[in-house]
Amino acid sequence: MKVHEYQAKEIFSQYGIPVEQHVLCHTANEAIKAYQEIVTDKVAIKAQVLTGGRGKAGGIKLANNKESVRQYANEILNMTIKGFPVKQILVSEAVDIAAEYYLSFTIDRNTRSVVLIISASGGIDIEEVAHKTPEKIIRYSIDPFIGLPAYLAHRFAFSFFKQNELVERMSSILQKLYKTFIETDASLAEINPLVLTPQGTLIALDAKMVFDDNALYRHPEIHALFEPTPEERIEVTAKNRGFSYVHMDGNIGCMVNGAGLAMTTMDMIKLHGGSPANFLDIGGSSNPVKVVEAMKLLLNDSKVEVVFINIFGGITRCDDVALGLIQAFDQLQTDIPVIVRLTGTNENIGRGLLRDHSHFQVAETMNEATLLAVQSVKGGNV
Ligand code: GDP
Ligand code: MN
């Protein structure tokens, strides 16, 4: 789960990581009021959206008078950045920059540990630095039993600074960021840039935190910040109804019993040149109510042009599934073609029931069904 910069900065502040003075605003008038309250004449106006690269997208502007605050606030509040409409902006005290550093803790699956990533070449081009000059980026796997004690933090701080004061400041920020990362069950805690000011202070000018969804139950105050995208909202609804659902970008809606078969179905669709709209495991039950709910979920996605139902009836009886489908389509008004592959217990009865119903195209094998699904999607190339 991602949070906004201002929310991540709130968490940083609680852990003692220095951030600049800032005010969250929703309108240009609020921004002007904030400008008057902030101690400096120069402010940064920053879009608050759940995506990075705002600077490059024009979502960050510096202003030093009321009029430009109004103009930039209005401009940024009218922007959409990478599909996210800007609804809030941060008006923050502009900071003078002597140097920009990159600092983060994240999980490295290869080493199965937390990894510290630091670079003296921070800022908006960090991806390019990582790509072109990877040697400028230091990675260090943290031993969970050792963590980041002072001696280690100092060691990293010394690779950036010689002055004692700065080394102390840097190592303190490193230790605090690690503590934040661990205690909040984050999967990413990132400061980019960590700014060195001409006065020799260090400030987290940007803040990014991503939290482990599976640990959110331990952090109700963080969970409360969850702002789902339309896709995530559907996933949450699905989860509450007992489905395992993941939204994707394709146009073939999939409804499958069993996670392994669901994965295979997606592979088959890809193999035949199609593109799945989702992963959906409806589980082993043949409860018709569940089938209705699952169908509603798929039809909610406007991209879905065909529904591919792939059921292997072991415990699930195919005649039950067929009855559930028929019941679902008596309730749902839709012209979307539905391809069903049913095999297993009572398969002949099940298929027979479906064949009597005009809405369904019935296939016996997975291959046949996949071909039908891919062919029926406009532009599907088989
Ligand atoms: P991002 O583009 O979404 O990562 O947003 P950041 O908050 O990291 O800002 C991007 C860049 O804008 C920073 O690397 C800075 O160079 C610049 N910037 C942001 N805030 C300030 C500020 O207060 N003063 C100055 N001089 N530059 C800023
Ligand atoms: Mn940034």
Short mmCIF file of C-alpha atoms and ligand atoms in Angstrom, two decimals:
data_model
loop_
_atom_site.label_atom_id
_atom_site.label_comp_id
_atom_site.label_asym_id
_atom_site.label_seq_id
_atom_site.Cartn_x
_atom_site.Cartn_y
_atom_site.Cartn_z
CA MET A 1 0.00 0.00 0.00
CA LYS A 2 1.32 3.41 -1.00
CA VAL A 3 0.83 6.68 0.83
CA HIS A 4 1.23 10.28 -0.24
CA GLU A 5 4.38 12.30 0.33
CA TYR A 6 2.73 14.38 3.05
CA GLN A 7 1.64 11.23 4.90
CA ALA A 8 5.09 9.67 4.62
CA LYS A 9 6.58 12.95 5.91
CA GLU A 10 4.22 12.81 8.87
CA ILE A 11 5.58 9.35 9.69
CA PHE A 12 9.17 10.55 9.15
CA SER A 13 8.54 13.40 11.58
CA GLN A 14 7.27 11.01 14.22
CA TYR A 15 10.57 9.17 13.94
CA GLY A 16 12.60 12.37 14.09
CA ILE A 17 13.69 12.54 10.46
CA PRO A 18 13.98 16.21 9.49
CA VAL A 19 11.46 17.46 6.92
CA GLU A 20 10.71 21.00 5.75
CA GLN A 21 7.71 23.01 6.92
CA HIS A 22 4.65 22.22 4.79
CA VAL A 23 0.87 22.58 4.54
CA LEU A 24 -1.57 20.35 2.69
CA CYS A 25 -3.98 22.29 0.46
CA HIS A 26 -6.96 21.49 -1.76
CA THR A 27 -7.58 24.84 -3.43
CA ALA A 28 -5.57 27.84 -4.67
CA ASN A 29 -7.02 29.95 -1.85
CA GLU A 30 -5.80 27.48 0.73
CA ALA A 31 -2.40 27.55 -0.98
CA ILE A 32 -2.21 31.35 -0.68
CA LYS A 33 -3.16 31.17 2.97
CA ALA A 34 -0.43 28.55 3.49
CA TYR A 35 2.06 30.75 1.63
CA GLN A 36 1.36 33.58 4.05
CA GLU A 37 1.79 31.30 7.06
CA ILE A 38 5.07 29.76 5.95
CA VAL A 39 8.13 31.58 7.22
CA THR A 40 9.99 31.90 3.91
CA ASP A 41 9.05 33.88 0.78
CA LYS A 42 9.84 31.04 -1.52
CA VAL A 43 7.71 27.90 -1.55
CA ALA A 44 7.53 24.67 -3.50
CA ILE A 45 4.09 23.63 -4.70
CA LYS A 46 3.93 19.88 -5.09
CA ALA A 47 1.24 17.60 -6.50
CA GLN A 48 0.20 14.86 -4.06
CA VAL A 49 -0.42 11.76 -6.15
CA LEU A 50 0.35 8.10 -5.51
CA THR A 51 3.05 7.96 -8.18
CA GLY A 52 6.62 9.14 -8.57
CA GLY A 53 8.21 11.37 -11.19
CA ARG A 54 6.07 14.39 -10.36
CA GLY A 55 8.95 16.78 -10.93
CA LYS A 56 9.49 15.58 -14.49
CA ALA A 57 5.75 15.69 -15.16
CA GLY A 58 5.57 19.37 -14.17
CA GLY A 59 3.86 18.63 -10.86
CA ILE A 60 6.39 20.59 -8.80
CA LYS A 61 6.85 24.37 -9.11
CA LEU A 62 8.72 26.96 -7.10
CA ALA A 63 6.92 30.23 -6.36
CA ASN A 64 8.00 33.42 -4.60
CA ASN A 65 4.90 35.62 -4.66
CA LYS A 66 1.18 35.36 -4.08
CA GLU A 67 0.27 35.53 -7.75
CA SER A 68 2.55 32.71 -8.84
CA VAL A 69 1.37 30.62 -5.89
CA ARG A 70 -2.20 31.05 -7.16
CA GLN A 71 -1.25 30.34 -10.76
CA TYR A 72 0.83 27.21 -10.03
CA ALA A 73 -1.65 25.90 -7.47
CA ASN A 74 -4.43 26.16 -10.06
CA GLU A 75 -2.27 24.63 -12.79
CA ILE A 76 -1.16 21.68 -10.69
CA LEU A 77 -4.65 21.05 -9.27
CA ASN A 78 -5.86 20.70 -12.86
CA MET A 79 -3.23 18.14 -13.79
CA THR A 80 -3.47 14.39 -14.14
CA ILE A 81 -0.13 12.68 -13.55
CA LYS A 82 0.29 9.13 -14.90
CA GLY A 83 -3.46 8.61 -14.67
CA PHE A 84 -3.82 10.12 -11.19
CA PRO A 85 -5.88 13.33 -11.03
CA VAL A 86 -4.27 15.83 -8.65
CA LYS A 87 -6.71 16.62 -5.84
CA GLN A 88 -4.29 17.92 -3.23
CA ILE A 89 -1.07 19.89 -3.23
CA LEU A 90 1.62 20.47 -0.69
CA VAL A 91 2.81 24.01 -0.16
CA SER A 92 6.21 23.70 1.44
CA GLU A 93 9.03 25.94 2.44
CA ALA A 94 11.44 25.95 -0.50
CA VAL A 95 14.81 24.55 0.42
CA ASP A 96 18.13 25.64 -1.06
CA ILE A 97 19.99 22.70 -2.45
CA ALA A 98 23.74 22.19 -2.24
CA ALA A 99 23.56 18.48 -3.03
CA GLU A 100 20.95 15.75 -3.47
CA TYR A 101 21.38 12.24 -2.07
CA TYR A 102 19.37 9.07 -2.49
CA LEU A 103 18.54 6.90 0.52
CA SER A 104 16.23 3.94 0.86
CA PHE A 105 15.51 0.69 2.62
CA THR A 106 13.64 -1.99 0.75
CA ILE A 107 13.34 -5.78 0.60
CA ASP A 108 15.75 -7.68 -1.62
CA ARG A 109 14.14 -11.01 -2.45
CA ASN A 110 17.39 -12.49 -3.78
CA THR A 111 19.27 -12.04 -0.52
CA ARG A 112 16.05 -12.43 1.49
CA SER A 113 16.93 -9.39 3.52
CA VAL A 114 16.42 -5.70 3.93
CA VAL A 115 18.76 -3.78 1.70
CA LEU A 116 20.06 -0.28 2.20
CA ILE A 117 20.50 1.62 -1.06
CA ILE A 118 22.38 4.91 -1.00
CA SER A 119 23.84 7.22 -3.57
CA ALA A 120 25.50 10.61 -3.70
CA SER A 121 23.76 11.14 -7.05
CA GLY A 122 20.19 11.50 -5.82
CA GLY A 123 17.41 13.46 -7.43
CA ILE A 124 14.99 13.01 -10.28
CA ASP A 125 17.47 11.14 -12.50
CA ILE A 126 18.19 8.31 -10.08
CA GLU A 127 16.81 5.66 -12.47
CA GLU A 128 19.20 6.87 -15.15
CA VAL A 129 22.10 6.83 -12.68
CA ALA A 130 21.19 3.25 -11.74
CA HIS A 131 21.09 2.30 -15.39
CA LYS A 132 24.15 4.09 -16.74
CA THR A 133 26.48 4.33 -13.76
CA PRO A 134 25.43 1.61 -11.32
CA GLU A 135 28.75 1.97 -9.51
CA LYS A 136 27.44 5.24 -8.06
CA ILE A 137 24.86 3.32 -6.10
CA ILE A 138 25.79 1.43 -2.94
CA ARG A 139 23.72 -1.56 -1.85
CA TYR A 140 24.14 -3.19 1.51
CA SER A 141 22.23 -6.17 2.88
CA ILE A 142 21.22 -5.70 6.48
CA ASP A 143 21.61 -8.62 8.83
CA PRO A 144 18.31 -8.69 10.76
CA PHE A 145 20.09 -9.68 13.99
CA ILE A 146 22.51 -6.77 13.73
CA GLY A 147 20.25 -4.14 12.16
CA LEU A 148 21.90 -0.79 11.61
CA PRO A 149 23.95 0.03 14.71
CA ALA A 150 25.88 3.29 15.01
CA TYR A 151 29.15 1.88 13.70
CA LEU A 152 27.52 0.74 10.46
CA ALA A 153 25.54 3.93 10.02
CA HIS A 154 28.75 5.89 10.53
CA ARG A 155 30.53 3.80 7.97
CA PHE A 156 27.97 4.70 5.31
CA ALA A 157 27.82 8.32 6.40
CA PHE A 158 31.62 8.55 6.07
CA SER A 159 31.37 7.48 2.45
CA PHE A 160 29.53 10.78 1.79
CA PHE A 161 30.94 13.25 4.29
CA LYS A 162 34.17 14.05 6.06
CA GLN A 163 32.89 16.65 8.50
CA ASN A 164 31.95 15.11 11.84
CA GLU A 165 28.76 17.11 12.18
CA LEU A 166 27.46 15.94 8.83
CA VAL A 167 28.46 12.36 9.48
CA GLU A 168 26.49 12.48 12.74
CA ARG A 169 23.44 13.93 10.99
CA MET A 170 23.58 11.46 8.17
CA SER A 171 24.03 8.41 10.37
CA SER A 172 21.21 9.53 12.63
CA ILE A 173 18.89 9.82 9.59
CA LEU A 174 20.00 6.38 8.38
CA GLN A 175 19.22 4.80 11.72
CA LYS A 176 15.88 6.57 12.03
CA LEU A 177 14.85 5.59 8.53
CA TYR A 178 15.72 1.97 9.27
CA LYS A 179 13.68 2.09 12.48
CA THR A 180 10.75 3.59 10.55
CA PHE A 181 11.03 0.88 7.91
CA ILE A 182 11.08 -1.99 10.42
CA GLU A 183 8.50 -0.71 12.88
CA THR A 184 5.90 0.16 10.24
CA ASP A 185 6.37 -3.12 8.30
CA ALA A 186 7.24 -1.14 5.20
CA SER A 187 8.42 -2.64 1.95
CA LEU A 188 9.98 0.67 0.92
CA ALA A 189 11.12 3.73 2.84
CA GLU A 190 12.77 6.16 0.45
CA ILE A 191 14.17 9.67 0.65
CA ASN A 192 14.96 11.09 -2.77
CA PRO A 193 16.33 13.62 -2.54
CA LEU A 194 17.84 13.90 0.88
CA VAL A 195 19.06 17.45 0.55
CA LEU A 196 22.22 19.02 1.92
CA THR A 197 21.53 22.73 2.34
CA PRO A 198 24.21 25.42 1.95
CA GLN A 199 23.92 25.86 5.74
CA GLY A 200 25.01 22.25 6.25
CA THR A 201 21.71 20.74 7.37
CA LEU A 202 20.13 17.62 5.92
CA ILE A 203 16.43 17.50 5.03
CA ALA A 204 14.18 14.82 3.53
CA LEU A 205 12.78 16.88 0.66
CA ASP A 206 10.73 14.01 -0.70
CA ALA A 207 9.31 11.00 1.15
CA LYS A 208 8.01 7.76 -0.18
CA MET A 209 6.70 4.80 1.78
CA VAL A 210 5.10 1.56 0.65
CA PHE A 211 3.69 -0.84 3.25
CA ASP A 212 3.36 -4.60 3.23
CA ASP A 213 -0.37 -5.28 2.68
CA ASN A 214 -0.16 -8.47 4.71
CA ALA A 215 1.03 -6.57 7.77
CA LEU A 216 -1.53 -3.77 7.64
CA TYR A 217 -3.65 -5.49 10.27
CA ARG A 218 -0.89 -4.61 12.73
CA HIS A 219 -1.06 -0.93 11.79
CA PRO A 220 -4.65 0.30 11.77
CA GLU A 221 -3.49 3.93 11.71
CA ILE A 222 -1.59 3.28 8.47
CA HIS A 223 -4.34 1.12 7.00
CA ALA A 224 -6.71 4.05 7.56
CA LEU A 225 -4.68 6.00 4.97
CA PHE A 226 -5.53 3.50 2.22
CA GLU A 227 -6.81 5.28 -0.85
CA PRO A 228 -7.64 2.57 -3.37
CA THR A 229 -7.48 3.13 -7.12
CA PRO A 230 -10.65 1.99 -8.96
CA GLU A 231 -8.87 -1.32 -9.72
CA GLU A 232 -7.81 -1.80 -6.12
CA ARG A 233 -11.37 -1.05 -4.99
CA ILE A 234 -12.57 -3.96 -7.11
CA GLU A 235 -9.86 -6.19 -5.65
CA VAL A 236 -10.90 -5.29 -2.10
CA THR A 237 -14.57 -5.99 -2.90
CA ALA A 238 -13.55 -9.33 -4.36
CA LYS A 239 -11.49 -10.20 -1.30
CA ASN A 240 -14.41 -9.37 0.99
CA ARG A 241 -16.58 -11.76 -1.01
CA GLY A 242 -14.08 -14.57 -0.62
CA PHE A 243 -12.47 -14.46 -4.05
CA SER A 244 -8.86 -14.25 -4.97
CA TYR A 245 -8.86 -11.59 -7.69
CA VAL A 246 -6.14 -9.60 -9.41
CA HIS A 247 -7.00 -6.98 -12.00
CA MET A 248 -5.05 -6.87 -15.28
CA ASP A 249 -5.12 -4.90 -18.49
CA GLY A 250 -6.50 -7.37 -21.01
CA ASN A 251 -10.01 -7.98 -22.34
CA ILE A 252 -10.67 -11.66 -21.63
CA GLY A 253 -12.38 -12.03 -18.26
CA CYS A 254 -11.46 -15.27 -16.51
CA MET A 255 -13.41 -17.20 -13.92
CA VAL A 256 -11.67 -20.32 -12.74
CA ASN A 257 -11.84 -22.74 -9.83
CA GLY A 258 -8.43 -23.16 -8.28
CA ALA A 259 -5.40 -20.88 -8.33
CA GLY A 260 -3.22 -23.26 -10.34
CA LEU A 261 -5.85 -23.67 -13.04
CA ALA A 262 -6.37 -19.90 -13.06
CA MET A 263 -2.66 -19.37 -13.72
CA THR A 264 -2.70 -22.01 -16.44
CA THR A 265 -5.74 -20.37 -18.04
CA MET A 266 -3.90 -17.06 -18.21
CA ASP A 267 -0.86 -18.78 -19.72
CA MET A 268 -3.05 -20.44 -22.33
CA ILE A 269 -4.68 -17.15 -23.27
CA LYS A 270 -1.25 -15.56 -23.71
CA LEU A 271 -0.03 -18.56 -25.69
CA HIS A 272 -2.86 -18.05 -28.17
CA GLY A 273 -2.15 -14.33 -28.49
CA GLY A 274 -4.88 -13.08 -26.17
CA SER A 275 -4.72 -10.96 -23.07
CA PRO A 276 -6.41 -11.79 -19.74
CA ALA A 277 -8.38 -9.08 -17.92
CA ASN A 278 -7.86 -10.68 -14.56
CA PHE A 279 -6.88 -13.55 -12.39
CA LEU A 280 -9.92 -14.90 -10.58
CA ASP A 281 -10.03 -17.99 -8.44
CA ILE A 282 -13.57 -18.64 -7.23
CA GLY A 283 -12.45 -21.54 -5.06
CA GLY A 284 -13.76 -25.07 -4.89
CA SER A 285 -17.38 -24.38 -4.05
CA SER A 286 -20.11 -24.66 -6.67
CA ASN A 287 -22.44 -22.32 -4.80
CA PRO A 288 -24.54 -20.55 -7.50
CA VAL A 289 -24.56 -17.33 -5.43
CA LYS A 290 -20.80 -17.28 -5.67
CA VAL A 291 -20.94 -17.69 -9.44
CA VAL A 292 -23.37 -14.76 -9.68
CA GLU A 293 -21.07 -12.61 -7.56
CA ALA A 294 -18.05 -13.59 -9.64
CA MET A 295 -19.85 -12.77 -12.88
CA LYS A 296 -20.85 -9.35 -11.53
CA LEU A 297 -17.23 -8.73 -10.63
CA LEU A 298 -16.04 -9.54 -14.16
CA LEU A 299 -18.76 -7.54 -15.89
CA ASN A 300 -17.87 -4.53 -13.76
CA ASP A 301 -14.68 -4.17 -15.76
CA SER A 302 -15.60 -2.26 -18.91
CA LYS A 303 -12.61 -3.69 -20.77
CA VAL A 304 -13.94 -7.23 -20.59
CA GLU A 305 -15.24 -8.30 -24.02
CA VAL A 306 -15.58 -12.00 -23.42
CA VAL A 307 -15.77 -14.18 -20.34
CA PHE A 308 -13.89 -17.44 -20.22
CA ILE A 309 -15.13 -19.80 -17.53
CA ASN A 310 -12.77 -22.67 -16.88
CA ILE A 311 -14.02 -25.21 -14.36
CA PHE A 312 -12.53 -28.50 -13.41
CA GLY A 313 -15.17 -30.29 -11.40
CA GLY A 314 -13.63 -32.57 -8.84
CA ILE A 315 -15.42 -31.67 -5.65
CA THR A 316 -17.28 -28.99 -7.60
CA ARG A 317 -20.08 -30.68 -9.56
CA CYS A 318 -20.40 -29.51 -13.15
CA ASP A 319 -24.22 -29.62 -13.09
CA ASP A 320 -24.20 -27.31 -10.05
CA VAL A 321 -21.85 -24.94 -11.81
CA ALA A 322 -24.07 -24.96 -14.89
CA LEU A 323 -27.14 -24.16 -12.81
CA GLY A 324 -25.23 -21.34 -11.12
CA LEU A 325 -24.23 -19.89 -14.48
CA ILE A 326 -27.75 -20.08 -15.87
CA GLN A 327 -29.07 -18.41 -12.73
CA ALA A 328 -26.42 -15.72 -13.02
CA PHE A 329 -27.29 -14.94 -16.64
CA ASP A 330 -30.99 -14.80 -15.88
CA GLN A 331 -30.13 -12.01 -13.45
CA LEU A 332 -27.43 -10.15 -15.34
CA GLN A 333 -28.26 -8.27 -18.50
CA THR A 334 -25.26 -8.59 -20.78
CA ASP A 335 -24.40 -9.30 -24.39
CA ILE A 336 -20.89 -10.41 -23.58
CA PRO A 337 -20.09 -13.83 -25.04
CA VAL A 338 -19.40 -16.50 -22.46
CA ILE A 339 -17.22 -19.49 -23.21
CA VAL A 340 -17.38 -22.35 -20.78
CA ARG A 341 -15.05 -25.27 -20.42
CA LEU A 342 -16.46 -27.76 -17.97
CA THR A 343 -14.86 -31.10 -17.16
CA GLY A 344 -15.12 -33.43 -14.21
CA THR A 345 -17.93 -34.78 -12.09
CA ASN A 346 -21.26 -34.79 -13.98
CA GLU A 347 -19.71 -32.99 -16.94
CA ASN A 348 -22.18 -34.30 -19.49
CA ILE A 349 -25.16 -33.13 -17.47
CA GLY A 350 -23.50 -29.78 -16.91
CA ARG A 351 -22.63 -29.22 -20.56
CA GLY A 352 -26.09 -30.35 -21.62
CA LEU A 353 -27.72 -27.77 -19.36
CA LEU A 354 -25.52 -25.02 -20.76
CA ARG A 355 -26.04 -26.02 -24.39
CA ASP A 356 -29.79 -25.57 -23.90
CA HIS A 357 -29.12 -21.99 -22.94
CA SER A 358 -28.34 -19.68 -25.86
CA HIS A 359 -25.88 -17.53 -23.97
CA PHE A 360 -23.07 -20.04 -23.66
CA GLN A 361 -20.50 -21.46 -26.03
CA VAL A 362 -19.49 -24.77 -24.55
CA ALA A 363 -16.06 -26.32 -25.06
CA GLU A 364 -14.72 -29.63 -23.87
CA THR A 365 -11.02 -29.00 -23.77
CA MET A 366 -9.07 -26.10 -22.41
CA ASN A 367 -7.37 -25.55 -25.76
CA GLU A 368 -10.65 -25.39 -27.65
CA ALA A 369 -12.11 -22.99 -25.10
CA THR A 370 -9.06 -20.73 -25.15
CA LEU A 371 -9.13 -20.53 -28.94
CA LEU A 372 -12.82 -19.63 -28.85
CA ALA A 373 -12.17 -16.91 -26.28
CA VAL A 374 -9.25 -15.38 -28.14
CA GLN A 375 -11.08 -15.50 -31.48
CA SER A 376 -14.16 -13.83 -30.13
CA VAL A 377 -12.21 -10.82 -28.93
CA LYS A 378 -12.00 -8.16 -31.57
CA GLY A 379 -8.48 -7.82 -32.89
CA GLY A 380 -7.40 -11.02 -31.15
CA ASN A 381 -4.82 -12.60 -33.38
CA VAL A 382 -4.91 -16.35 -33.61
P1 GDP B 1 9.45 13.65 -7.53
O1 GDP B 1 9.80 14.22 -8.86
O2 GDP B 1 8.07 13.11 -7.52
O3 GDP B 1 10.44 12.66 -7.05
O4 GDP B 1 9.42 14.87 -6.48
P2 GDP B 1 10.55 15.49 -5.50
O5 GDP B 1 9.87 15.98 -4.29
O6 GDP B 1 11.67 14.54 -5.30
O7 GDP B 1 11.06 16.76 -6.30
C1 GDP B 1 11.75 16.64 -7.52
C2 GDP B 1 12.85 17.66 -7.62
O8 GDP B 1 12.32 18.97 -7.53
C3 GDP B 1 13.87 17.56 -6.49
O9 GDP B 1 14.87 16.61 -6.78
C4 GDP B 1 14.43 18.97 -6.46
O10 GDP B 1 15.48 19.11 -7.40
C5 GDP B 1 13.24 19.82 -6.91
N1 GDP B 1 12.66 20.44 -5.69
C6 GDP B 1 11.64 19.97 -4.96
N2 GDP B 1 11.41 20.76 -3.89
C7 GDP B 1 12.33 21.75 -3.96
C8 GDP B 1 12.65 22.89 -3.13
O11 GDP B 1 12.05 23.16 -2.10
N3 GDP B 1 13.67 23.67 -3.54
C9 GDP B 1 14.38 23.42 -4.67
N4 GDP B 1 15.38 24.23 -4.99
N5 GDP B 1 14.13 22.37 -5.47
C10 GDP B 1 13.12 21.54 -5.11
MN MN B 2 11.57 12.40 -5.38
#
